[in-house]
Coordinates of N, CA and C in Angstrom, one line a residue:
I1 N 81.4 108.3 74.1 CA 82.3 107.2 73.6 C 81.9 106.9 72.2
T2 N 82.9 107.0 71.3 CA 82.6 106.7 69.9 C 83.5 105.5 69.4
G3 N 82.9 104.7 68.5 CA 83.7 103.5 68.1 C 83.7 102.4 69.1
G4 N 83.7 101.2 68.6 CA 83.8 100.0 69.5 C 82.5 99.9 70.3
H5 N 82.6 99.1 71.3 CA 81.4 98.8 72.1 C 81.7 99.0 73.6
L6 N 80.7 99.4 74.3 CA 80.8 99.6 75.8 C 80.0 98.5 76.4
T7 N 80.6 97.7 77.2 CA 79.8 96.6 77.9 C 79.8 96.8 79.4
E8 N 78.7 96.8 80.0 CA 78.6 97.0 81.4 C 78.1 95.7 82.0
I9 N 78.8 95.3 83.0 CA 78.5 94.0 83.7 C 78.2 94.3 85.2
H10 N 77.0 93.9 85.6 CA 76.6 94.1 87.0 C 76.5 92.7 87.6
N11 N 77.0 92.6 88.8 CA 76.9 91.4 89.6 C 75.6 91.4 90.4
H12 N 74.5 91.0 89.7 CA 73.2 91.1 90.3 C 73.1 90.0 91.4
H13 N 73.8 88.9 91.3 CA 73.8 87.9 92.3 C 74.4 88.4 93.6
D14 N 75.5 89.1 93.5 CA 76.1 89.7 94.7 C 75.2 90.7 95.4
D15 N 74.6 91.5 94.5 CA 73.7 92.5 95.1 C 72.5 91.9 95.8
H16 N 72.0 90.8 95.2 CA 70.9 90.1 95.8 C 71.3 89.4 97.1
S17 N 72.5 88.9 97.2 CA 73.0 88.2 98.4 C 73.2 89.2 99.5
R18 N 73.7 90.4 99.1 CA 73.8 91.4 100.2 C 72.5 91.9 100.7
T19 N 71.5 92.0 99.8 CA 70.2 92.4 100.2 C 69.6 91.4 101.2
T20 N 69.7 90.1 100.8 CA 69.2 89.0 101.7 C 69.9 89.0 103.0
A21 N 71.2 89.3 103.0 CA 72.0 89.3 104.3 C 71.5 90.5 105.2
F22 N 71.3 91.6 104.5 CA 70.8 92.8 105.3 C 69.4 92.5 105.9
D23 N 68.6 91.8 105.1 CA 67.2 91.5 105.6 C 67.4 90.5 106.8
T24 N 68.3 89.6 106.7 CA 68.5 88.7 107.8 C 69.0 89.4 109.1
L25 N 69.9 90.3 108.9 CA 70.4 91.1 110.0 C 69.3 91.9 110.6
F26 N 68.5 92.5 109.8 CA 67.4 93.3 110.3 C 66.4 92.5 111.1
R27 N 66.1 91.3 110.7 CA 65.2 90.4 111.4 C 65.7 90.0 112.7
N28 N 67.0 90.1 112.9 CA 67.6 89.8 114.2 C 67.8 91.0 115.1
T29 N 67.3 92.1 114.6 CA 67.5 93.4 115.3 C 66.2 93.8 116.0
V30 N 66.4 94.4 117.2 CA 65.2 94.9 118.0 C 65.2 96.4 117.9
T31 N 64.4 97.0 117.0 CA 64.5 98.4 116.8 C 63.9 99.2 118.0
G32 N 63.1 98.5 118.8 CA 62.5 99.2 120.0 C 63.6 99.5 121.0
A33 N 64.8 98.9 120.9 CA 65.9 99.2 121.8 C 66.7 100.4 121.4
F34 N 66.4 100.9 120.2 CA 67.1 102.2 119.8 C 66.7 103.3 120.7
H35 N 67.5 104.3 120.7 CA 67.2 105.5 121.6 C 66.1 106.4 120.9
N36 N 65.9 106.2 119.6 CA 65.0 107.2 118.9 C 63.9 106.5 118.2
V37 N 63.6 105.2 118.6 CA 62.5 104.5 117.9 C 61.5 103.9 118.9
G38 N 60.2 104.0 118.5 CA 59.2 103.3 119.2 C 59.1 103.7 120.7
E39 N 59.3 102.7 121.6 CA 59.1 102.9 123.0 C 60.0 103.9 123.6
S40 N 61.2 104.2 122.9 CA 62.1 105.1 123.5 C 61.6 106.5 123.5
F41 N 60.6 106.8 122.6 CA 60.1 108.2 122.5 C 59.5 108.6 123.9
E42 N 59.0 107.6 124.7 CA 58.3 108.0 125.9 C 59.3 108.1 127.1
K43 N 60.6 107.8 126.9 CA 61.5 107.9 128.0 C 61.7 109.3 128.5
P44 N 61.8 109.5 129.8 CA 61.9 110.9 130.3 C 63.3 111.4 129.9
R45 N 63.4 112.7 129.8 CA 64.6 113.4 129.5 C 65.2 114.0 130.8
C46 N 66.5 114.4 130.7 CA 67.2 114.9 131.9 C 66.9 116.3 132.1
D47 N 66.3 116.7 133.2 CA 65.9 118.1 133.4 C 66.1 118.6 134.8
T48 N 67.0 117.9 135.6 CA 67.3 118.4 136.9 C 68.7 118.8 137.0
D49 N 69.1 119.6 138.0 CA 70.5 120.0 138.2 C 71.4 118.9 138.3
A50 N 71.0 117.8 139.1 CA 71.9 116.7 139.3 C 72.1 116.0 137.9
C51 N 71.1 115.8 137.2 CA 71.2 115.2 135.9 C 72.1 116.0 134.9
S52 N 71.9 117.3 135.0 CA 72.7 118.2 134.1 C 74.2 118.1 134.5
D53 N 74.5 117.9 135.8 CA 75.9 117.8 136.2 C 76.5 116.5 135.6
I54 N 75.8 115.4 135.7 CA 76.3 114.1 135.2 C 76.4 114.1 133.7
L55 N 75.4 114.8 133.1 CA 75.4 114.9 131.6 C 76.6 115.6 131.1
R56 N 77.0 116.7 131.9 CA 78.2 117.4 131.5 C 79.4 116.6 131.7
E57 N 79.5 115.8 132.7 CA 80.6 114.9 132.9 C 80.8 113.9 131.8
I58 N 79.6 113.3 131.4 CA 79.7 112.3 130.4 C 80.1 113.0 129.0
T59 N 79.5 114.2 128.8 CA 79.9 114.9 127.6 C 81.4 115.2 127.5
D60 N 82.0 115.6 128.6 CA 83.4 115.8 128.6 C 84.2 114.5 128.3
W61 N 83.7 113.4 128.8 CA 84.3 112.1 128.6 C 84.2 111.7 127.1
V62 N 83.1 111.9 126.5 CA 82.8 111.5 125.1 C 83.7 112.4 124.2
E63 N 83.7 113.7 124.5 CA 84.3 114.6 123.5 C 85.8 114.8 123.8
G64 N 86.3 114.3 124.9 CA 87.7 114.5 125.3 C 88.6 113.6 124.5
P65 N 89.9 113.7 124.7 CA 90.8 112.8 124.1 C 90.6 111.4 124.4
S66 N 91.1 110.4 123.7 CA 90.9 109.0 124.0 C 91.1 108.7 125.4
P67 N 90.0 108.3 126.1 CA 90.2 108.0 127.6 C 90.9 106.8 127.9
C68 N 91.6 106.8 129.0 CA 92.3 105.6 129.4 C 91.3 104.5 129.9
L69 N 90.1 104.9 130.3 CA 89.1 104.0 130.6 C 88.0 104.1 129.6
P70 N 87.8 103.1 128.7 CA 86.9 103.2 127.6 C 85.4 103.1 128.0
I71 N 85.2 102.7 129.2 CA 83.8 102.5 129.6 C 83.4 103.5 130.7
F72 N 82.3 104.2 130.6 CA 81.8 105.1 131.6 C 80.6 104.4 132.2
W73 N 80.8 104.0 133.5 CA 79.8 103.2 134.2 C 78.9 104.2 135.0
L74 N 77.6 104.2 134.6 CA 76.7 105.1 135.3 C 75.8 104.2 136.2
H75 N 75.9 104.4 137.5 CA 75.2 103.5 138.4 C 74.4 104.3 139.5
G76 N 73.5 103.7 140.1 CA 72.7 104.4 141.1 C 71.5 103.6 141.4
L77 N 70.7 104.1 142.4 CA 69.5 103.3 142.8 C 68.5 103.4 141.7
K78 N 67.5 102.5 141.8 CA 66.4 102.4 140.8 C 65.6 103.7 140.8
S79 N 65.3 104.1 139.6 CA 64.4 105.3 139.4 C 65.0 106.6 139.8
V80 N 66.3 106.7 139.7 CA 67.0 108.0 140.1 C 67.2 108.8 138.8
G81 N 66.9 108.2 137.6 CA 67.1 109.0 136.4 C 68.2 108.6 135.5
K82 N 68.8 107.4 135.7 CA 69.9 106.9 134.8 C 69.4 106.8 133.3
S83 N 68.3 106.2 133.1 CA 67.8 106.1 131.7 C 67.6 107.5 131.1
A84 N 67.0 108.4 131.9 CA 66.8 109.8 131.3 C 68.1 110.4 130.9
I85 N 69.2 110.2 131.7 CA 70.5 110.8 131.4 C 71.0 110.2 130.1
L86 N 70.9 108.8 130.0 CA 71.5 108.2 128.8 C 70.7 108.5 127.6
Q87 N 69.4 108.7 127.7 CA 68.5 109.1 126.6 C 69.0 110.5 126.1
S88 N 69.3 111.4 127.1 CA 69.7 112.7 126.7 C 71.1 112.6 126.0
V89 N 72.0 111.8 126.5 CA 73.3 111.6 125.9 C 73.1 111.1 124.5
A90 N 72.3 110.1 124.3 CA 72.0 109.6 122.9 C 71.5 110.7 122.0
D91 N 70.5 111.4 122.5 CA 70.0 112.5 121.7 C 71.1 113.5 121.3
R92 N 71.9 113.8 122.2 CA 73.0 114.8 122.0 C 74.0 114.4 121.0
F93 N 74.4 113.1 121.0 CA 75.5 112.7 120.1 C 75.1 111.9 118.9
H94 N 73.8 111.8 118.7 CA 73.3 111.2 117.4 C 73.1 112.3 116.4
P95 N 73.7 112.1 115.2 CA 74.3 110.9 114.6 C 75.9 111.0 114.6
N96 N 76.4 112.2 115.0 CA 77.8 112.4 114.8 C 78.8 111.5 115.6
L97 N 78.5 111.2 116.8 CA 79.4 110.4 117.6 C 78.8 109.1 118.1
L98 N 77.5 109.0 118.0 CA 76.9 107.8 118.5 C 76.9 106.7 117.4
I99 N 77.4 105.5 117.8 CA 77.4 104.3 116.9 C 76.0 103.6 117.1
A100 N 75.7 103.3 118.3 CA 74.5 102.5 118.6 C 74.1 102.7 120.0
S101 N 72.8 102.2 120.3 CA 72.3 102.2 121.7 C 71.4 101.0 121.8
F102 N 71.4 100.5 123.0 CA 70.5 99.4 123.3 C 69.9 99.6 124.7
F103 N 68.6 99.9 124.8 CA 67.9 100.1 126.0 C 67.2 98.8 126.4
F104 N 67.7 98.1 127.4 CA 67.0 96.9 127.9 C 65.8 97.3 128.6
A105 N 64.8 96.4 128.6 CA 63.5 96.6 129.3 C 63.0 95.3 129.7
K106 N 62.8 95.1 131.0 CA 62.4 93.7 131.5 C 61.1 93.2 131.0
N107 N 60.1 94.1 130.7 CA 58.8 93.7 130.3 C 58.6 93.8 128.8
S108 N 59.7 93.9 128.0 CA 59.6 94.1 126.6 C 60.3 92.9 125.9
P109 N 59.5 92.1 125.2 CA 60.2 90.9 124.5 C 61.2 91.4 123.5
G110 N 62.4 90.8 123.5 CA 63.4 91.2 122.6 C 64.4 92.2 123.3
R111 N 63.9 92.9 124.2 CA 64.7 93.9 125.0 C 65.0 93.4 126.4
N112 N 64.5 92.2 126.7 CA 64.8 91.7 128.1 C 65.7 90.5 128.1
D113 N 66.4 90.2 126.9 CA 67.4 89.1 126.9 C 68.5 89.5 126.0
H114 N 69.5 88.7 125.9 CA 70.7 89.0 125.2 C 70.8 88.6 123.8
K115 N 69.7 87.8 123.3 CA 69.8 87.2 122.0 C 69.9 88.1 120.8
H116 N 69.3 89.3 121.0 CA 69.4 90.3 119.8 C 70.3 91.5 120.1
F117 N 71.0 91.4 121.2 CA 71.9 92.5 121.6 C 72.9 92.9 120.6
I118 N 73.8 91.9 120.3 CA 74.9 92.2 119.3 C 74.4 92.5 117.9
P119 N 73.4 91.7 117.4 CA 72.9 92.0 116.0 C 72.3 93.4 116.0
T120 N 71.7 93.9 117.1 CA 71.1 95.2 117.1 C 72.2 96.3 117.0
I121 N 73.3 96.0 117.8 CA 74.4 96.9 117.7 C 75.1 96.9 116.3
A122 N 75.2 95.7 115.8 CA 75.8 95.6 114.4 C 75.0 96.3 113.4
Y123 N 73.7 96.2 113.4 CA 72.8 96.9 112.5 C 73.0 98.4 112.5
Q124 N 73.1 98.9 113.7 CA 73.3 100.4 113.9 C 74.7 100.8 113.5
L125 N 75.7 99.9 113.7 CA 77.0 100.1 113.3 C 77.1 100.3 111.8
A126 N 76.4 99.4 111.1 CA 76.4 99.4 109.6 C 75.9 100.7 109.1
R127 N 74.9 101.3 109.8 CA 74.3 102.6 109.4 C 75.2 103.8 109.8
A128 N 75.8 103.7 111.0 CA 76.6 104.8 111.5 C 77.9 104.9 110.8
I129 N 78.5 103.8 110.5 CA 79.8 103.8 109.8 C 79.6 102.9 108.5
P130 N 79.2 103.5 107.4 CA 78.8 102.7 106.2 C 79.9 101.8 105.7
E131 N 81.2 102.2 106.0 CA 82.3 101.4 105.5 C 82.4 100.0 106.2
T132 N 81.6 99.8 107.3 CA 81.6 98.5 107.9 C 80.5 97.6 107.4
K133 N 79.6 98.1 106.7 CA 78.4 97.4 106.2 C 78.7 96.2 105.4
A134 N 79.6 96.3 104.4 CA 79.9 95.2 103.5 C 80.5 94.0 104.3
H135 N 81.4 94.4 105.3 CA 82.1 93.4 106.1 C 81.1 92.6 107.0
I136 N 80.2 93.4 107.5 CA 79.1 92.8 108.4 C 78.2 91.8 107.6
L137 N 77.8 92.3 106.4 CA 76.9 91.5 105.6 C 77.6 90.3 105.0
D138 N 78.9 90.4 104.8 CA 79.6 89.2 104.3 C 79.6 88.1 105.3
I139 N 79.8 88.5 106.6 CA 79.7 87.5 107.7 C 78.4 86.8 107.7
V140 N 77.3 87.6 107.7 CA 75.9 87.1 107.8 C 75.6 86.2 106.6
Q141 N 76.1 86.6 105.4 CA 75.9 85.8 104.2 C 76.6 84.5 104.3
K142 N 77.8 84.5 104.7 CA 78.6 83.3 104.7 C 78.2 82.3 105.9
D143 N 77.7 82.9 107.0 CA 77.4 82.0 108.1 C 76.2 82.6 108.9
P144 N 75.0 82.4 108.4 CA 73.8 82.9 109.1 C 73.6 82.4 110.5
S145 N 74.4 81.3 110.9 CA 74.3 80.8 112.3 C 75.0 81.7 113.2
I146 N 75.6 82.8 112.7 CA 76.3 83.7 113.6 C 75.4 84.2 114.7
F147 N 74.1 84.3 114.5 CA 73.2 84.8 115.5 C 73.0 83.8 116.6
E148 N 73.4 82.6 116.4 CA 73.2 81.5 117.4 C 74.5 81.3 118.2
Q149 N 75.6 81.9 117.8 CA 76.9 81.7 118.4 C 77.0 82.5 119.7
S150 N 78.1 82.3 120.4 CA 78.3 83.0 121.6 C 78.5 84.5 121.4
L151 N 78.2 85.2 122.5 CA 78.3 86.7 122.4 C 79.7 87.1 122.0
S152 N 80.8 86.4 122.5 CA 82.1 86.8 122.2 C 82.4 86.6 120.7
S153 N 81.9 85.5 120.2 CA 82.0 85.3 118.7 C 81.3 86.3 117.9
Q154 N 80.1 86.7 118.3 CA 79.4 87.7 117.6 C 80.1 89.1 117.6
V155 N 80.6 89.4 118.8 CA 81.3 90.7 118.9 C 82.5 90.7 118.0
R156 N 83.2 89.6 118.1 CA 84.5 89.6 117.3 C 84.2 89.7 115.8
Q157 N 83.2 89.0 115.3 CA 82.9 88.9 113.9 C 82.0 90.1 113.3
L158 N 81.1 90.5 114.1 CA 80.1 91.5 113.7 C 80.5 93.0 114.1
I159 N 81.4 93.1 115.1 CA 81.7 94.4 115.5 C 83.2 94.8 115.3
I160 N 84.1 94.0 116.0 CA 85.5 94.3 116.0 C 86.1 94.1 114.6
A161 N 85.9 93.0 113.9 CA 86.5 92.8 112.6 C 86.0 93.8 111.6
P162 N 84.8 94.1 111.5 CA 84.3 95.1 110.5 C 85.0 96.4 110.7
L163 N 85.0 96.8 112.0 CA 85.7 98.1 112.3 C 87.1 98.1 111.9
A164 N 87.8 97.1 112.3 CA 89.3 97.0 111.9 C 89.5 97.0 110.4
R165 N 88.7 96.3 109.7 CA 88.9 96.2 108.2 C 88.5 97.6 107.6
A166 N 87.5 98.2 108.1 CA 87.1 99.5 107.6 C 88.3 100.5 107.8
C167 N 88.9 100.5 109.0 CA 90.0 101.4 109.3 C 91.2 101.1 108.4
E168 N 91.5 99.8 108.1 CA 92.6 99.4 107.3 C 92.4 99.9 105.8
A169 N 91.2 99.7 105.4 CA 90.8 100.0 104.0 C 90.9 101.5 103.7
L170 N 90.5 102.3 104.6 CA 90.4 103.7 104.4 C 91.7 104.4 104.9
A171 N 92.5 103.7 105.7 CA 93.7 104.3 106.3 C 93.4 105.6 107.0
V172 N 92.3 105.6 107.8 CA 92.0 106.8 108.6 C 92.1 106.6 110.0
D173 N 92.2 107.7 110.8 CA 92.3 107.6 112.2 C 90.9 107.2 112.8
P174 N 90.9 106.1 113.5 CA 89.6 105.6 114.1 C 88.9 106.6 114.9
T175 N 89.6 107.6 115.5 CA 88.9 108.6 116.3 C 88.0 109.5 115.4
Q176 N 88.2 109.4 114.1 CA 87.3 110.3 113.2 C 86.0 109.7 113.0
Y177 N 85.8 108.4 113.4 CA 84.5 107.7 113.3 C 83.7 108.0 114.6
P178 N 82.4 107.8 114.5 CA 81.5 107.8 115.7 C 82.1 106.7 116.6
H179 N 82.1 106.9 117.9 CA 82.8 105.9 118.8 C 82.0 105.6 120.1
L180 N 80.8 106.1 120.2 CA 80.0 105.9 121.4 C 78.9 104.8 121.3
I181 N 78.9 103.9 122.2 CA 77.8 102.9 122.3 C 77.2 103.0 123.6
I182 N 75.9 103.1 123.7 CA 75.2 103.3 125.0 C 74.4 102.0 125.2
V183 N 74.6 101.5 126.4 CA 73.8 100.3 126.9 C 73.1 100.7 128.2
D184 N 71.8 100.6 128.2 CA 71.1 101.1 129.4 C 70.2 99.9 130.0
G185 N 70.2 99.8 131.3 CA 69.3 98.9 132.0 C 69.8 97.5 131.8
L186 N 71.1 97.2 131.9 CA 71.5 95.8 131.7 C 70.9 94.9 132.8
N187 N 70.6 95.4 134.0 CA 70.0 94.6 135.0 C 68.6 94.1 134.6
E188 N 68.0 94.7 133.6 CA 66.7 94.3 133.1 C 66.8 93.1 132.1
C189 N 68.0 92.7 131.8 CA 68.2 91.5 131.1 C 67.9 90.3 132.0
T190 N 66.9 89.5 131.7 CA 66.4 88.5 132.6 C 67.4 87.3 132.9
N191 N 68.4 87.2 132.0 CA 69.4 86.2 132.2 C 70.6 86.7 132.9
S192 N 70.8 86.4 134.1 CA 71.9 87.0 134.9 C 73.3 86.6 134.4
K193 N 73.4 85.3 133.9 CA 74.7 84.9 133.3 C 75.0 85.7 132.0
A194 N 73.9 86.0 131.3 CA 74.1 86.8 130.0 C 74.6 88.2 130.4
Q195 N 74.1 88.8 131.5 CA 74.5 90.1 132.0 C 76.0 90.1 132.2
C196 N 76.5 89.1 132.9 CA 78.0 89.0 133.1 C 78.8 88.8 131.8
E197 N 78.2 88.0 130.9 CA 78.9 87.8 129.6 C 78.9 89.1 128.8
I198 N 77.9 89.9 128.8 CA 77.8 91.2 128.1 C 78.9 92.1 128.6
L199 N 79.0 92.1 130.0 CA 80.0 93.0 130.6 C 81.4 92.5 130.2
R200 N 81.6 91.2 130.1 CA 82.9 90.7 129.7 C 83.3 91.0 128.3
V201 N 82.4 90.9 127.4 CA 82.7 91.1 126.0 C 82.9 92.6 125.7
L202 N 82.3 93.5 126.5 CA 82.4 94.9 126.3 C 83.7 95.5 126.8
K203 N 84.4 94.8 127.7 CA 85.6 95.3 128.2 C 86.7 95.4 127.2

């Protein structure tokens, strides 16, 4: 550039606010609930014929056309390998199709209640689909009390709205985004009412 003057203006206040909001979100996140962090490393993997059959069924459901039933409910008796199957599913689809995972654990603080469930999903969403990050952080910045609000309010503001705005802004097919969220061991959430509320907001 020759002649005249070039002036660059950076909104450092906005950058600082976003950084602060991200730190706040992270403080309300339980990284131990991720499929690939900390305690999750010790989870068993799927290595039996029965597990392989179920894993194949889930894979077909994930990779197939948009299903009429958006939730795949995996159920069975205790210690039959459900967590191992879901761990294998998470490993298989991370990072291309997996948005987030939350592995509840009765004896693990932060993973045995609902308080950090939605923030943990939102944090992973911001990483899996970067276009949602600014929208999520704007909510946290404007109203830090979001983490004390109801699960339905948190889902609406931290998950649904950022996804919708990202899709509108980019004008892309939502199916091109990662679209899988894994929740394991909901029965290990010690608040039975919260278990029902989580099921309600996920539908």
